[in-house]
JSON list of C-alpha atoms in Angstrom, two decimals:
[
{"chain": "A", "resi": 1, "resn": "MET", "atom": "CA", "xyz": [106.94, 139.80, 128.98]},
{"chain": "A", "resi": 2, "resn": "GLN", "atom": "CA", "xyz": [103.90, 137.68, 128.19]},
{"chain": "A", "resi": 3, "resn": "LYS", "atom": "CA", "xyz": [104.54, 134.46, 126.33]},
{"chain": "A", "resi": 4, "resn": "SER", "atom": "CA", "xyz": [102.21, 132.97, 123.80]},
{"chain": "A", "resi": 5, "resn": "ILE", "atom": "CA", "xyz": [101.67, 129.27, 123.22]},
{"chain": "A", "resi": 6, "resn": "SER", "atom": "CA", "xyz": [102.36, 127.55, 119.94]},
{"chain": "A", "resi": 7, "resn": "LEU", "atom": "CA", "xyz": [99.47, 125.13, 120.14]},
{"chain": "A", "resi": 8, "resn": "PRO", "atom": "CA", "xyz": [100.27, 121.48, 119.46]},
{"chain": "A", "resi": 9, "resn": "SER", "atom": "CA", "xyz": [99.42, 120.49, 115.90]},
{"chain": "A", "resi": 10, "resn": "ARG", "atom": "CA", "xyz": [97.02, 117.68, 115.11]},
{"chain": "A", "resi": 11, "resn": "GLN", "atom": "CA", "xyz": [99.88, 115.67, 113.59]},
{"chain": "A", "resi": 12, "resn": "THR", "atom": "CA", "xyz": [102.62, 116.11, 116.20]},
{"chain": "A", "resi": 13, "resn": "THR", "atom": "CA", "xyz": [100.94, 116.17, 119.59]},
{"chain": "A", "resi": 14, "resn": "ARG", "atom": "CA", "xyz": [100.79, 113.36, 122.11]},
{"chain": "A", "resi": 15, "resn": "MET", "atom": "CA", "xyz": [97.80, 115.16, 123.57]},
{"chain": "A", "resi": 16, "resn": "THR", "atom": "CA", "xyz": [94.29, 114.04, 122.73]},
{"chain": "A", "resi": 17, "resn": "LEU", "atom": "CA", "xyz": [91.58, 116.56, 121.96]},
{"chain": "A", "resi": 18, "resn": "ILE", "atom": "CA", "xyz": [88.76, 115.99, 124.42]},
{"chain": "A", "resi": 19, "resn": "ARG", "atom": "CA", "xyz": [85.22, 117.10, 125.03]},
{"chain": "A", "resi": 20, "resn": "GLY", "atom": "CA", "xyz": [85.49, 120.76, 125.67]},
{"chain": "A", "resi": 21, "resn": "LYS", "atom": "CA", "xyz": [86.72, 123.80, 123.87]},
{"chain": "A", "resi": 22, "resn": "LEU", "atom": "CA", "xyz": [88.18, 124.12, 120.39]},
{"chain": "A", "resi": 23, "resn": "GLY", "atom": "CA", "xyz": [88.70, 127.66, 119.15]},
{"chain": "A", "resi": 24, "resn": "PHE", "atom": "CA", "xyz": [89.52, 128.31, 115.52]},
{"chain": "A", "resi": 25, "resn": "TYR", "atom": "CA", "xyz": [90.23, 131.16, 113.12]},
{"chain": "A", "resi": 26, "resn": "GLY", "atom": "CA", "xyz": [91.48, 131.73, 109.61]},
{"chain": "A", "resi": 27, "resn": "HIS", "atom": "CA", "xyz": [88.64, 130.00, 107.79]},
{"chain": "A", "resi": 28, "resn": "VAL", "atom": "CA", "xyz": [87.27, 131.70, 104.69]},
{"chain": "A", "resi": 29, "resn": "GLY", "atom": "CA", "xyz": [83.47, 131.57, 104.63]},
{"chain": "A", "resi": 30, "resn": "ASN", "atom": "CA", "xyz": [80.55, 132.08, 106.95]},
{"chain": "A", "resi": 31, "resn": "ALA", "atom": "CA", "xyz": [82.39, 130.66, 109.96]},
{"chain": "A", "resi": 32, "resn": "GLU", "atom": "CA", "xyz": [85.61, 132.70, 110.01]},
{"chain": "A", "resi": 33, "resn": "ASN", "atom": "CA", "xyz": [86.26, 132.10, 113.71]},
{"chain": "A", "resi": 34, "resn": "ARG", "atom": "CA", "xyz": [84.39, 130.44, 116.54]},
{"chain": "A", "resi": 35, "resn": "VAL", "atom": "CA", "xyz": [84.71, 128.42, 119.71]},
{"chain": "A", "resi": 36, "resn": "VAL", "atom": "CA", "xyz": [83.18, 124.96, 119.44]},
{"chain": "A", "resi": 37, "resn": "HIS", "atom": "CA", "xyz": [82.13, 122.80, 122.40]},
{"chain": "A", "resi": 38, "resn": "GLY", "atom": "CA", "xyz": [81.34, 119.11, 122.06]},
{"chain": "A", "resi": 39, "resn": "THR", "atom": "CA", "xyz": [82.46, 115.53, 122.41]},
{"chain": "A", "resi": 40, "resn": "ASP", "atom": "CA", "xyz": [84.38, 115.17, 119.13]},
{"chain": "A", "resi": 41, "resn": "PRO", "atom": "CA", "xyz": [84.27, 118.40, 117.12]},
{"chain": "A", "resi": 42, "resn": "LEU", "atom": "CA", "xyz": [86.95, 117.30, 114.64]},
{"chain": "A", "resi": 43, "resn": "HIS", "atom": "CA", "xyz": [84.65, 114.52, 113.43]},
{"chain": "A", "resi": 44, "resn": "ASP", "atom": "CA", "xyz": [81.38, 116.46, 113.50]},
{"chain": "A", "resi": 45, "resn": "ASP", "atom": "CA", "xyz": [79.48, 116.06, 110.21]},
{"chain": "A", "resi": 46, "resn": "GLU", "atom": "CA", "xyz": [78.75, 119.78, 109.91]},
{"chain": "A", "resi": 47, "resn": "LEU", "atom": "CA", "xyz": [81.98, 121.26, 111.31]},
{"chain": "A", "resi": 48, "resn": "SER", "atom": "CA", "xyz": [84.71, 118.83, 110.39]},
{"chain": "A", "resi": 49, "resn": "ASP", "atom": "CA", "xyz": [85.66, 120.45, 107.07]},
{"chain": "A", "resi": 50, "resn": "VAL", "atom": "CA", "xyz": [85.69, 123.95, 108.59]},
{"chain": "A", "resi": 51, "resn": "LEU", "atom": "CA", "xyz": [87.88, 122.85, 111.50]},
{"chain": "A", "resi": 52, "resn": "HIS", "atom": "CA", "xyz": [90.37, 120.99, 109.32]},
{"chain": "A", "resi": 53, "resn": "GLU", "atom": "CA", "xyz": [90.82, 124.11, 107.16]},
{"chain": "A", "resi": 54, "resn": "SER", "atom": "CA", "xyz": [91.35, 126.42, 110.15]},
{"chain": "A", "resi": 55, "resn": "ASP", "atom": "CA", "xyz": [94.05, 127.31, 112.63]},
{"chain": "A", "resi": 56, "resn": "PHE", "atom": "CA", "xyz": [93.38, 126.65, 116.31]},
{"chain": "A", "resi": 57, "resn": "ASN", "atom": "CA", "xyz": [93.69, 129.31, 118.99]},
{"chain": "A", "resi": 58, "resn": "GLN", "atom": "CA", "xyz": [92.10, 127.38, 121.90]},
{"chain": "A", "resi": 59, "resn": "LEU", "atom": "CA", "xyz": [92.25, 123.71, 122.79]},
{"chain": "A", "resi": 60, "resn": "GLY", "atom": "CA", "xyz": [90.84, 121.40, 125.41]},
{"chain": "A", "resi": 61, "resn": "VAL", "atom": "CA", "xyz": [93.15, 118.38, 125.65]},
{"chain": "A", "resi": 62, "resn": "GLU", "atom": "CA", "xyz": [93.70, 115.24, 127.67]},
{"chain": "A", "resi": 63, "resn": "HIS", "atom": "CA", "xyz": [97.30, 114.37, 128.45]},
{"chain": "A", "resi": 64, "resn": "SER", "atom": "CA", "xyz": [98.93, 111.52, 130.33]},
{"chain": "A", "resi": 65, "resn": "TYR", "atom": "CA", "xyz": [101.55, 112.73, 132.79]},
{"chain": "A", "resi": 66, "resn": "ASP", "atom": "CA", "xyz": [103.08, 111.20, 135.93]},
{"chain": "A", "resi": 67, "resn": "ASP", "atom": "CA", "xyz": [100.61, 108.27, 135.95]},
{"chain": "A", "resi": 68, "resn": "GLN", "atom": "CA", "xyz": [97.61, 110.65, 135.74]},
{"chain": "A", "resi": 69, "resn": "ILE", "atom": "CA", "xyz": [95.30, 111.87, 133.02]},
{"chain": "A", "resi": 70, "resn": "LEU", "atom": "CA", "xyz": [95.29, 115.67, 133.02]},
{"chain": "A", "resi": 71, "resn": "LYS", "atom": "CA", "xyz": [92.50, 117.70, 131.43]},
{"chain": "A", "resi": 72, "resn": "ILE", "atom": "CA", "xyz": [93.82, 120.99, 130.17]},
{"chain": "A", "resi": 73, "resn": "ASN", "atom": "CA", "xyz": [92.55, 124.14, 128.50]},
{"chain": "A", "resi": 74, "resn": "MET", "atom": "CA", "xyz": [95.08, 126.28, 126.65]},
{"chain": "A", "resi": 75, "resn": "ALA", "atom": "CA", "xyz": [94.99, 129.27, 124.34]},
{"chain": "A", "resi": 76, "resn": "GLU", "atom": "CA", "xyz": [97.40, 130.74, 121.84]},
{"chain": "A", "resi": 77, "resn": "ILE", "atom": "CA", "xyz": [97.57, 133.98, 123.86]},
{"chain": "A", "resi": 78, "resn": "GLY", "atom": "CA", "xyz": [99.34, 132.14, 126.69]},
{"chain": "A", "resi": 79, "resn": "TYR", "atom": "CA", "xyz": [96.43, 131.07, 128.90]},
{"chain": "A", "resi": 80, "resn": "PHE", "atom": "CA", "xyz": [96.95, 127.61, 130.37]},
{"chain": "A", "resi": 81, "resn": "GLU", "atom": "CA", "xyz": [94.78, 125.74, 132.86]},
{"chain": "A", "resi": 82, "resn": "VAL", "atom": "CA", "xyz": [94.88, 122.24, 134.32]},
{"chain": "A", "resi": 83, "resn": "TYR", "atom": "CA", "xyz": [91.31, 121.74, 135.49]},
{"chain": "A", "resi": 84, "resn": "GLN", "atom": "CA", "xyz": [91.47, 118.04, 136.32]},
{"chain": "A", "resi": 85, "resn": "PRO", "atom": "CA", "xyz": [92.68, 116.77, 138.63]},
{"chain": "A", "resi": 86, "resn": "SER", "atom": "CA", "xyz": [91.21, 119.66, 140.55]},
{"chain": "A", "resi": 87, "resn": "ASN", "atom": "CA", "xyz": [93.59, 119.14, 143.48]},
{"chain": "A", "resi": 88, "resn": "CYS", "atom": "CA", "xyz": [96.73, 119.90, 141.46]},
{"chain": "A", "resi": 89, "resn": "GLU", "atom": "CA", "xyz": [99.28, 121.52, 143.78]},
{"chain": "A", "resi": 90, "resn": "SER", "atom": "CA", "xyz": [101.37, 124.48, 142.62]},
{"chain": "A", "resi": 91, "resn": "GLU", "atom": "CA", "xyz": [104.62, 122.51, 142.67]},
{"chain": "A", "resi": 92, "resn": "GLY", "atom": "CA", "xyz": [103.18, 119.72, 140.52]},
{"chain": "A", "resi": 93, "resn": "TYR", "atom": "CA", "xyz": [101.58, 122.23, 138.15]},
{"chain": "A", "resi": 94, "resn": "LEU", "atom": "CA", "xyz": [104.88, 124.08, 137.66]},
{"chain": "A", "resi": 95, "resn": "GLN", "atom": "CA", "xyz": [106.79, 120.82, 137.18]},
{"chain": "A", "resi": 96, "resn": "PHE", "atom": "CA", "xyz": [104.29, 119.76, 134.50]},
{"chain": "A", "resi": 97, "resn": "ILE", "atom": "CA", "xyz": [104.78, 123.07, 132.68]},
{"chain": "A", "resi": 98, "resn": "LEU", "atom": "CA", "xyz": [108.57, 122.67, 132.83]},
{"chain": "A", "resi": 99, "resn": "ASP", "atom": "CA", "xyz": [108.48, 119.03, 131.72]},
{"chain": "A", "resi": 100, "resn": "GLU", "atom": "CA", "xyz": [105.80, 119.13, 129.07]},
{"chain": "A", "resi": 101, "resn": "MET", "atom": "CA", "xyz": [104.81, 122.63, 127.98]},
{"chain": "A", "resi": 102, "resn": "THR", "atom": "CA", "xyz": [107.90, 124.87, 127.75]},
{"chain": "A", "resi": 103, "resn": "HIS", "atom": "CA", "xyz": [108.72, 123.70, 124.22]},
{"chain": "A", "resi": 104, "resn": "TYR", "atom": "CA", "xyz": [105.35, 125.14, 123.08]},
{"chain": "A", "resi": 105, "resn": "LEU", "atom": "CA", "xyz": [106.16, 128.62, 124.41]},
{"chain": "A", "resi": 106, "resn": "LYS", "atom": "CA", "xyz": [107.29, 131.23, 121.92]}
]
């Protein structure tokens, strides 16, 4: 059975949105859904209002774990990737998921 991810909300997460991917949907208007790439899309002059009125389905985040800064991509459909550090071993990756991510699974 495939799990989906309940993405961390802007208000409750300890994760920091980073340069990278931010997918959204549920906006009424010309930009109903998109994937945005950039350094700080939530504070972009042209996109900020759209993003704050939308639900996220993809995030690029930075998270402190085990004395490291992890850069992570995740999607509501259950996709999850730690892409930095690039030398993340399977055991460490699985431990991170158990410690930090299982409460987001639905």
